[in-house]
Amino acid sequence: MKKLFVLIISLLLLIGCGKQKNDKKIKIGITQLVEHPFLDDTTLGIKEALKDNGYNADKIDLEFQNAQGDFGTAQAIASSFVQDKKDLIFTITTISGQTMYNATKDIPLLMTAIQDFNLAGLTGKNITGTTNGLNVEKVINATKELLPNLKVVGVAYNTSEANSESQVNQLKEVCRKNGFILKEKGFTRIDEISPAIDTLLPEIDVLYTPTDNMLVLSINNVLKKATKAKVPVVGCMDSKDKPGTLILQTLNYKKLGYRTGEMGIAVLKGKNPSSIPIETPKETQLMINKNVANILNIRINSSLISKKGIIIKEY
């Protein structure tokens, strides 16, 4: 009888332990470098993908952290996620990806909003994700049609950010092919952006803005300065303030996040991150701001209006 009692207790303990293990939630982290509509949409897409596939609050413990543009905070978030032993981590922007990869080579990292994984040194076995696939040549080709007298292109960018470096490398090649002069101004601190723009504007015909995570923090000021100087701005950055960017290249960042979320789910189901190819979205759009064109006395050619992938907007 005593042996039977011990056996029953042992079975109950085993069942209890098994139940406790099964009930354990999956720990997922999302780290985003800075607030911006595009990046916020990316995060929203990731969350929707998880929810749509049954990874809700009953199944996962989801922690979202925003570094508010501060590199030190991004590092602290990375350390916190590793210490918390997350099962999976999503990173949004190159710098978020780099800080997270510096912190762990073991936890699966699903990265997005990155222009060039290789250039950023993000090639580890625990990494996969999506690029934002922006093509500088498309922007410059449209700019040529709007500004037939274009000769000098300017760009200001964070020299320590691989995302920006990748696009500036593209810009150099495109300018070389077209015989344009390219004037560059680099910065490494946010307080260096305004002087860099002030130096560039009197010397250029158009200002190109890459997807630079430091530049985004000053984009309102950059656009105000450019509009006052009557210099059109083209590229990948815009502001909620008017008048804004003349030609904006973008994609559906919510879809980008959603796809990254789906890739993360595949990892949770047993796939190795290194076996999932990094994906680049094929559908990018150019949005031409008619209001900005009017302010700068720029005529929008009918040939541009009819081209696939180009949208004329008043905003």
PDB file of C-alpha atoms in Angstrom, residues 41-257:
ATOM      1  CA  ASP A  41       4.362  50.306 -38.827  1.00  0.00           C
ATOM      2  CA  THR A  42       7.054  47.619 -38.968  1.00  0.00           C
ATOM      3  CA  THR A  43       6.552  46.823 -35.296  1.00  0.00           C
ATOM      4  CA  LEU A  44       2.793  46.754 -35.793  1.00  0.00           C
ATOM      5  CA  GLY A  45       3.227  44.277 -38.668  1.00  0.00           C
ATOM      6  CA  ILE A  46       5.327  41.950 -36.513  1.00  0.00           C
ATOM      7  CA  LYS A  47       2.733  41.991 -33.735  1.00  0.00           C
ATOM      8  CA  GLU A  48      -0.108  41.314 -36.175  1.00  0.00           C
ATOM      9  CA  ALA A  49       1.725  38.363 -37.720  1.00  0.00           C
ATOM     10  CA  LEU A  50       2.214  36.819 -34.280  1.00  0.00           C
ATOM     11  CA  LYS A  51      -1.430  37.372 -33.314  1.00  0.00           C
ATOM     12  CA  ASP A  52      -2.810  36.083 -36.628  1.00  0.00           C
ATOM     13  CA  ASN A  53      -0.837  32.878 -36.191  1.00  0.00           C
ATOM     14  CA  GLY A  54      -2.049  32.148 -32.682  1.00  0.00           C
ATOM     15  CA  TYR A  55       0.827  33.694 -30.756  1.00  0.00           C
ATOM     16  CA  ASN A  56      -1.284  35.818 -28.442  1.00  0.00           C
ATOM     17  CA  ALA A  57      -0.909  36.845 -24.798  1.00  0.00           C
ATOM     18  CA  ASP A  58      -1.845  33.336 -23.616  1.00  0.00           C
ATOM     19  CA  LYS A  59       1.081  31.827 -25.486  1.00  0.00           C
ATOM     20  CA  ILE A  60       3.803  34.486 -25.534  1.00  0.00           C
ATOM     21  CA  ASP A  61       5.326  37.033 -23.217  1.00  0.00           C
ATOM     22  CA  LEU A  62       6.028  39.926 -25.624  1.00  0.00           C
ATOM     23  CA  GLU A  63       8.266  42.813 -24.540  1.00  0.00           C
ATOM     24  CA  PHE A  64       8.663  45.896 -26.740  1.00  0.00           C
ATOM     25  CA  GLN A  65      11.405  48.442 -26.095  1.00  0.00           C
ATOM     26  CA  ASN A  66      12.206  51.668 -27.975  1.00  0.00           C
ATOM     27  CA  ALA A  67      15.674  53.193 -27.554  1.00  0.00           C
ATOM     28  CA  GLN A  68      14.364  56.672 -28.471  1.00  0.00           C
ATOM     29  CA  GLY A  69      17.336  57.211 -30.762  1.00  0.00           C
ATOM     30  CA  ASP A  70      19.949  56.637 -28.044  1.00  0.00           C
ATOM     31  CA  PHE A  71      22.718  54.127 -28.791  1.00  0.00           C
ATOM     32  CA  GLY A  72      23.474  53.542 -25.105  1.00  0.00           C
ATOM     33  CA  THR A  73      19.816  52.747 -24.463  1.00  0.00           C
ATOM     34  CA  ALA A  74      19.826  50.317 -27.407  1.00  0.00           C
ATOM     35  CA  GLN A  75      22.796  48.519 -25.822  1.00  0.00           C
ATOM     36  CA  ALA A  76      21.018  48.385 -22.466  1.00  0.00           C
ATOM     37  CA  ILE A  77      17.923  46.892 -24.111  1.00  0.00           C
ATOM     38  CA  ALA A  78      20.083  44.250 -25.796  1.00  0.00           C
ATOM     39  CA  SER A  79      21.718  43.297 -22.480  1.00  0.00           C
ATOM     40  CA  SER A  80      18.323  43.157 -20.770  1.00  0.00           C
ATOM     41  CA  PHE A  81      16.853  40.856 -23.441  1.00  0.00           C
ATOM     42  CA  VAL A  82      19.813  38.478 -23.181  1.00  0.00           C
ATOM     43  CA  GLN A  83      19.668  38.412 -19.379  1.00  0.00           C
ATOM     44  CA  ASP A  84      15.943  37.671 -19.582  1.00  0.00           C
ATOM     45  CA  LYS A  85      16.766  34.696 -21.842  1.00  0.00           C
ATOM     46  CA  LYS A  86      14.377  35.607 -24.640  1.00  0.00           C
ATOM     47  CA  ASP A  87      13.471  32.756 -26.955  1.00  0.00           C
ATOM     48  CA  LEU A  88      13.316  35.038 -30.004  1.00  0.00           C
ATOM     49  CA  ILE A  89      14.157  38.691 -30.652  1.00  0.00           C
ATOM     50  CA  PHE A  90      13.011  41.030 -33.435  1.00  0.00           C
ATOM     51  CA  THR A  91      15.246  44.009 -34.205  1.00  0.00           C
ATOM     52  CA  ILE A  92      14.158  47.074 -36.188  1.00  0.00           C
ATOM     53  CA  THR A  93      16.891  49.149 -37.915  1.00  0.00           C
ATOM     54  CA  THR A  94      20.544  48.342 -38.520  1.00  0.00           C
ATOM     55  CA  ILE A  95      21.825  49.773 -35.242  1.00  0.00           C
ATOM     56  CA  SER A  96      19.273  47.779 -33.223  1.00  0.00           C
ATOM     57  CA  GLY A  97      20.381  44.676 -35.103  1.00  0.00           C
ATOM     58  CA  GLN A  98      24.069  45.347 -34.518  1.00  0.00           C
ATOM     59  CA  THR A  99      23.689  46.031 -30.785  1.00  0.00           C
ATOM     60  CA  MET A 100      21.599  42.888 -30.376  1.00  0.00           C
ATOM     61  CA  TYR A 101      24.067  40.750 -32.345  1.00  0.00           C
ATOM     62  CA  ASN A 102      26.936  42.098 -30.236  1.00  0.00           C
ATOM     63  CA  ALA A 103      25.027  40.897 -27.173  1.00  0.00           C
ATOM     64  CA  THR A 104      24.160  37.364 -28.338  1.00  0.00           C
ATOM     65  CA  LYS A 105      25.233  34.822 -30.917  1.00  0.00           C
ATOM     66  CA  ASP A 106      22.780  32.217 -29.605  1.00  0.00           C
ATOM     67  CA  ILE A 107      19.281  33.689 -29.390  1.00  0.00           C
ATOM     68  CA  PRO A 108      17.538  33.736 -32.826  1.00  0.00           C
ATOM     69  CA  LEU A 109      17.481  37.309 -34.179  1.00  0.00           C
ATOM     70  CA  LEU A 110      14.876  38.329 -36.766  1.00  0.00           C
ATOM     71  CA  MET A 111      16.053  41.626 -38.228  1.00  0.00           C
ATOM     72  CA  THR A 112      14.256  44.123 -40.437  1.00  0.00           C
ATOM     73  CA  ALA A 113      14.525  47.668 -41.856  1.00  0.00           C
ATOM     74  CA  ILE A 114      18.138  46.984 -42.822  1.00  0.00           C
ATOM     75  CA  GLN A 115      19.547  48.058 -46.170  1.00  0.00           C
ATOM     76  CA  ASP A 116      22.559  45.729 -46.381  1.00  0.00           C
ATOM     77  CA  PHE A 117      23.091  42.819 -43.952  1.00  0.00           C
ATOM     78  CA  ASN A 118      26.592  42.034 -45.242  1.00  0.00           C
ATOM     79  CA  LEU A 119      27.883  45.600 -45.063  1.00  0.00           C
ATOM     80  CA  ALA A 120      26.481  45.884 -41.537  1.00  0.00           C
ATOM     81  CA  GLY A 121      28.319  42.699 -40.495  1.00  0.00           C
ATOM     82  CA  LEU A 122      25.044  40.926 -39.752  1.00  0.00           C
ATOM     83  CA  THR A 123      25.838  37.475 -41.118  1.00  0.00           C
ATOM     84  CA  GLY A 124      25.696  35.246 -38.034  1.00  0.00           C
ATOM     85  CA  LYS A 125      24.083  31.819 -37.851  1.00  0.00           C
ATOM     86  CA  ASN A 126      21.380  33.132 -35.499  1.00  0.00           C
ATOM     87  CA  ILE A 127      20.313  35.879 -37.946  1.00  0.00           C
ATOM     88  CA  THR A 128      17.721  36.195 -40.692  1.00  0.00           C
ATOM     89  CA  GLY A 129      15.125  38.772 -41.685  1.00  0.00           C
ATOM     90  CA  THR A 130      14.182  41.331 -44.316  1.00  0.00           C
ATOM     91  CA  THR A 131      15.820  44.330 -45.957  1.00  0.00           C
ATOM     92  CA  ASN A 132      13.973  47.519 -46.820  1.00  0.00           C
ATOM     93  CA  GLY A 133      15.207  47.099 -50.404  1.00  0.00           C
ATOM     94  CA  LEU A 134      15.412  50.771 -51.380  1.00  0.00           C
ATOM     95  CA  ASN A 135      16.927  51.582 -54.771  1.00  0.00           C
ATOM     96  CA  VAL A 136      18.713  54.927 -55.077  1.00  0.00           C
ATOM     97  CA  GLU A 137      18.797  54.822 -58.881  1.00  0.00           C
ATOM     98  CA  LYS A 138      14.989  54.860 -59.101  1.00  0.00           C
ATOM     99  CA  VAL A 139      14.908  58.086 -57.091  1.00  0.00           C
ATOM    100  CA  ILE A 140      17.617  59.783 -59.145  1.00  0.00           C
ATOM    101  CA  ASN A 141      16.018  58.739 -62.450  1.00  0.00           C
ATOM    102  CA  ALA A 142      12.738  60.363 -61.395  1.00  0.00           C
ATOM    103  CA  THR A 143      14.628  63.405 -60.127  1.00  0.00           C
ATOM    104  CA  LYS A 144      16.298  63.816 -63.531  1.00  0.00           C
ATOM    105  CA  GLU A 145      12.908  64.025 -65.199  1.00  0.00           C
ATOM    106  CA  LEU A 146      11.672  66.640 -62.738  1.00  0.00           C
ATOM    107  CA  LEU A 147      14.933  68.606 -62.773  1.00  0.00           C
ATOM    108  CA  PRO A 148      16.395  68.455 -66.301  1.00  0.00           C
ATOM    109  CA  ASN A 149      19.164  70.903 -65.331  1.00  0.00           C
ATOM    110  CA  LEU A 150      20.333  68.761 -62.417  1.00  0.00           C
ATOM    111  CA  LYS A 151      24.104  68.857 -61.967  1.00  0.00           C
ATOM    112  CA  VAL A 152      24.978  68.675 -58.263  1.00  0.00           C
ATOM    113  CA  VAL A 153      23.517  66.197 -55.739  1.00  0.00           C
ATOM    114  CA  GLY A 154      24.095  66.565 -52.005  1.00  0.00           C
ATOM    115  CA  VAL A 155      23.839  64.040 -49.202  1.00  0.00           C
ATOM    116  CA  ALA A 156      24.326  64.260 -45.432  1.00  0.00           C
ATOM    117  CA  TYR A 157      24.592  61.004 -43.513  1.00  0.00           C
ATOM    118  CA  ASN A 158      25.866  59.281 -40.395  1.00  0.00           C
ATOM    119  CA  THR A 159      29.276  57.915 -41.373  1.00  0.00           C
ATOM    120  CA  SER A 160      29.083  55.252 -38.656  1.00  0.00           C
ATOM    121  CA  GLU A 161      25.813  53.726 -39.888  1.00  0.00           C
ATOM    122  CA  ALA A 162      26.024  50.903 -42.441  1.00  0.00           C
ATOM    123  CA  ASN A 163      22.454  51.505 -43.611  1.00  0.00           C
ATOM    124  CA  SER A 164      23.386  54.989 -44.790  1.00  0.00           C
ATOM    125  CA  GLU A 165      26.780  53.938 -46.135  1.00  0.00           C
ATOM    126  CA  SER A 166      25.126  51.355 -48.386  1.00  0.00           C
ATOM    127  CA  GLN A 167      22.814  53.945 -49.949  1.00  0.00           C
ATOM    128  CA  VAL A 168      25.577  56.538 -50.312  1.00  0.00           C
ATOM    129  CA  ASN A 169      27.668  53.922 -52.149  1.00  0.00           C
ATOM    130  CA  GLN A 170      24.726  53.430 -54.529  1.00  0.00           C
ATOM    131  CA  LEU A 171      24.390  57.202 -54.880  1.00  0.00           C
ATOM    132  CA  LYS A 172      28.073  57.580 -55.788  1.00  0.00           C
ATOM    133  CA  GLU A 173      27.718  55.028 -58.579  1.00  0.00           C
ATOM    134  CA  VAL A 174      24.487  56.548 -59.916  1.00  0.00           C
ATOM    135  CA  CYS A 175      26.009  60.045 -59.952  1.00  0.00           C
ATOM    136  CA  ARG A 176      29.116  58.735 -61.719  1.00  0.00           C
ATOM    137  CA  LYS A 177      26.990  57.080 -64.419  1.00  0.00           C
ATOM    138  CA  ASN A 178      25.002  60.271 -64.971  1.00  0.00           C
ATOM    139  CA  GLY A 179      27.918  62.704 -64.787  1.00  0.00           C
ATOM    140  CA  PHE A 180      26.550  64.412 -61.648  1.00  0.00           C
ATOM    141  CA  ILE A 181      28.743  65.963 -58.990  1.00  0.00           C
ATOM    142  CA  LEU A 182      28.125  64.458 -55.549  1.00  0.00           C
ATOM    143  CA  LYS A 183      28.788  66.564 -52.458  1.00  0.00           C
ATOM    144  CA  GLU A 184      28.872  64.641 -49.171  1.00  0.00           C
ATOM    145  CA  LYS A 185      28.754  65.783 -45.582  1.00  0.00           C
ATOM    146  CA  GLY A 186      29.201  63.214 -42.856  1.00  0.00           C
ATOM    147  CA  PHE A 187      28.203  63.446 -39.218  1.00  0.00           C
ATOM    148  CA  THR A 188      28.430  61.233 -36.156  1.00  0.00           C
ATOM    149  CA  ARG A 189      26.380  63.295 -33.684  1.00  0.00           C
ATOM    150  CA  ILE A 190      22.933  64.801 -33.994  1.00  0.00           C
ATOM    151  CA  ASP A 191      24.218  68.303 -33.302  1.00  0.00           C
ATOM    152  CA  GLU A 192      26.414  68.051 -36.412  1.00  0.00           C
ATOM    153  CA  ILE A 193      23.459  67.595 -38.776  1.00  0.00           C
ATOM    154  CA  SER A 194      22.271  71.194 -38.938  1.00  0.00           C
ATOM    155  CA  PRO A 195      25.723  72.650 -39.769  1.00  0.00           C
ATOM    156  CA  ALA A 196      26.234  69.940 -42.406  1.00  0.00           C
ATOM    157  CA  ILE A 197      22.940  70.863 -44.100  1.00  0.00           C
ATOM    158  CA  ASP A 198      23.750  74.586 -43.901  1.00  0.00           C
ATOM    159  CA  THR A 199      27.053  73.927 -45.684  1.00  0.00           C
ATOM    160  CA  LEU A 200      25.499  71.753 -48.390  1.00  0.00           C
ATOM    161  CA  LEU A 201      22.402  73.731 -49.401  1.00  0.00           C
ATOM    162  CA  PRO A 202      24.121  76.673 -51.160  1.00  0.00           C
ATOM    163  CA  GLU A 203      26.205  74.259 -53.250  1.00  0.00           C
ATOM    164  CA  ILE A 204      23.655  71.729 -54.544  1.00  0.00           C
ATOM    165  CA  ASP A 205      20.645  71.357 -56.837  1.00  0.00           C
ATOM    166  CA  VAL A 206      18.965  68.595 -54.831  1.00  0.00           C
ATOM    167  CA  LEU A 207      19.420  66.979 -51.406  1.00  0.00           C
ATOM    168  CA  TYR A 208      19.193  63.186 -51.081  1.00  0.00           C
ATOM    169  CA  THR A 209      18.135  61.750 -47.697  1.00  0.00           C
ATOM    170  CA  PRO A 210      19.027  58.108 -46.972  1.00  0.00           C
ATOM    171  CA  THR A 211      17.271  55.946 -44.369  1.00  0.00           C
ATOM    172  CA  ASP A 212      19.567  57.252 -41.680  1.00  0.00           C
ATOM    173  CA  ASN A 213      18.417  56.599 -38.123  1.00  0.00           C
ATOM    174  CA  MET A 214      20.120  59.711 -36.772  1.00  0.00           C
ATOM    175  CA  LEU A 215      18.964  61.922 -39.630  1.00  0.00           C
ATOM    176  CA  VAL A 216      15.342  60.964 -38.964  1.00  0.00           C
ATOM    177  CA  LEU A 217      15.533  62.729 -35.611  1.00  0.00           C
ATOM    178  CA  SER A 218      16.287  66.022 -37.407  1.00  0.00           C
ATOM    179  CA  ILE A 219      14.283  65.560 -40.604  1.00  0.00           C
ATOM    180  CA  ASN A 220      11.763  68.300 -39.753  1.00  0.00           C
ATOM    181  CA  ASN A 221      14.544  70.845 -39.390  1.00  0.00           C
ATOM    182  CA  VAL A 222      16.322  69.582 -42.525  1.00  0.00           C
ATOM    183  CA  LEU A 223      13.181  69.969 -44.636  1.00  0.00           C
ATOM    184  CA  LYS A 224      12.495  73.460 -43.277  1.00  0.00           C
ATOM    185  CA  LYS A 225      16.016  74.572 -44.155  1.00  0.00           C
ATOM    186  CA  ALA A 226      15.829  73.014 -47.648  1.00  0.00           C
ATOM    187  CA  THR A 227      12.435  74.564 -48.414  1.00  0.00           C
ATOM    188  CA  LYS A 228      13.671  77.986 -47.314  1.00  0.00           C
ATOM    189  CA  ALA A 229      16.705  77.586 -49.589  1.00  0.00           C
ATOM    190  CA  LYS A 230      14.459  76.404 -52.466  1.00  0.00           C
ATOM    191  CA  VAL A 231      16.365  73.124 -52.694  1.00  0.00           C
ATOM    192  CA  PRO A 232      14.202  70.041 -53.353  1.00  0.00           C
ATOM    193  CA  VAL A 233      14.671  67.019 -51.100  1.00  0.00           C
ATOM    194  CA  VAL A 234      14.423  63.482 -52.475  1.00  0.00           C
ATOM    195  CA  GLY A 235      15.075  60.080 -50.949  1.00  0.00           C
ATOM    196  CA  CYS A 236      13.735  57.942 -48.132  1.00  0.00           C
ATOM    197  CA  MET A 237      12.918  60.401 -45.354  1.00  0.00           C
ATOM    198  CA  ASP A 238       9.823  62.538 -44.898  1.00  0.00           C
ATOM    199  CA  SER A 239       8.119  64.528 -42.184  1.00  0.00           C
ATOM    200  CA  LYS A 240       4.550  64.933 -40.998  1.00  0.00           C
ATOM    201  CA  ASP A 241       5.119  68.671 -41.285  1.00  0.00           C
ATOM    202  CA  LYS A 242       4.397  70.408 -44.576  1.00  0.00           C
ATOM    203  CA  PRO A 243       5.592  70.884 -47.244  1.00  0.00           C
ATOM    204  CA  GLY A 244       7.809  67.785 -46.983  1.00  0.00           C
ATOM    205  CA  THR A 245       9.922  65.754 -49.410  1.00  0.00           C
ATOM    206  CA  LEU A 246       9.546  66.193 -53.178  1.00  0.00           C
ATOM    207  CA  ILE A 247      10.208  62.548 -54.111  1.00  0.00           C
ATOM    208  CA  LEU A 248       9.831  59.901 -51.409  1.00  0.00           C
ATOM    209  CA  GLN A 249      10.803  56.296 -52.016  1.00  0.00           C
ATOM    210  CA  THR A 250       9.000  53.939 -49.710  1.00  0.00           C
ATOM    211  CA  LEU A 251       7.380  50.562 -49.285  1.00  0.00           C
ATOM    212  CA  ASN A 252       4.679  49.081 -47.121  1.00  0.00           C
ATOM    213  CA  TYR A 253       6.546  48.809 -43.826  1.00  0.00           C
ATOM    214  CA  LYS A 254       3.636  47.084 -42.134  1.00  0.00           C
ATOM    215  CA  LYS A 255       3.863  44.293 -44.716  1.00  0.00           C
ATOM    216  CA  LEU A 256       7.628  44.218 -44.199  1.00  0.00           C
ATOM    217  CA  GLY A 257       7.121  43.713 -40.466  1.00  0.00           C
TER     218      GLY A 257
END
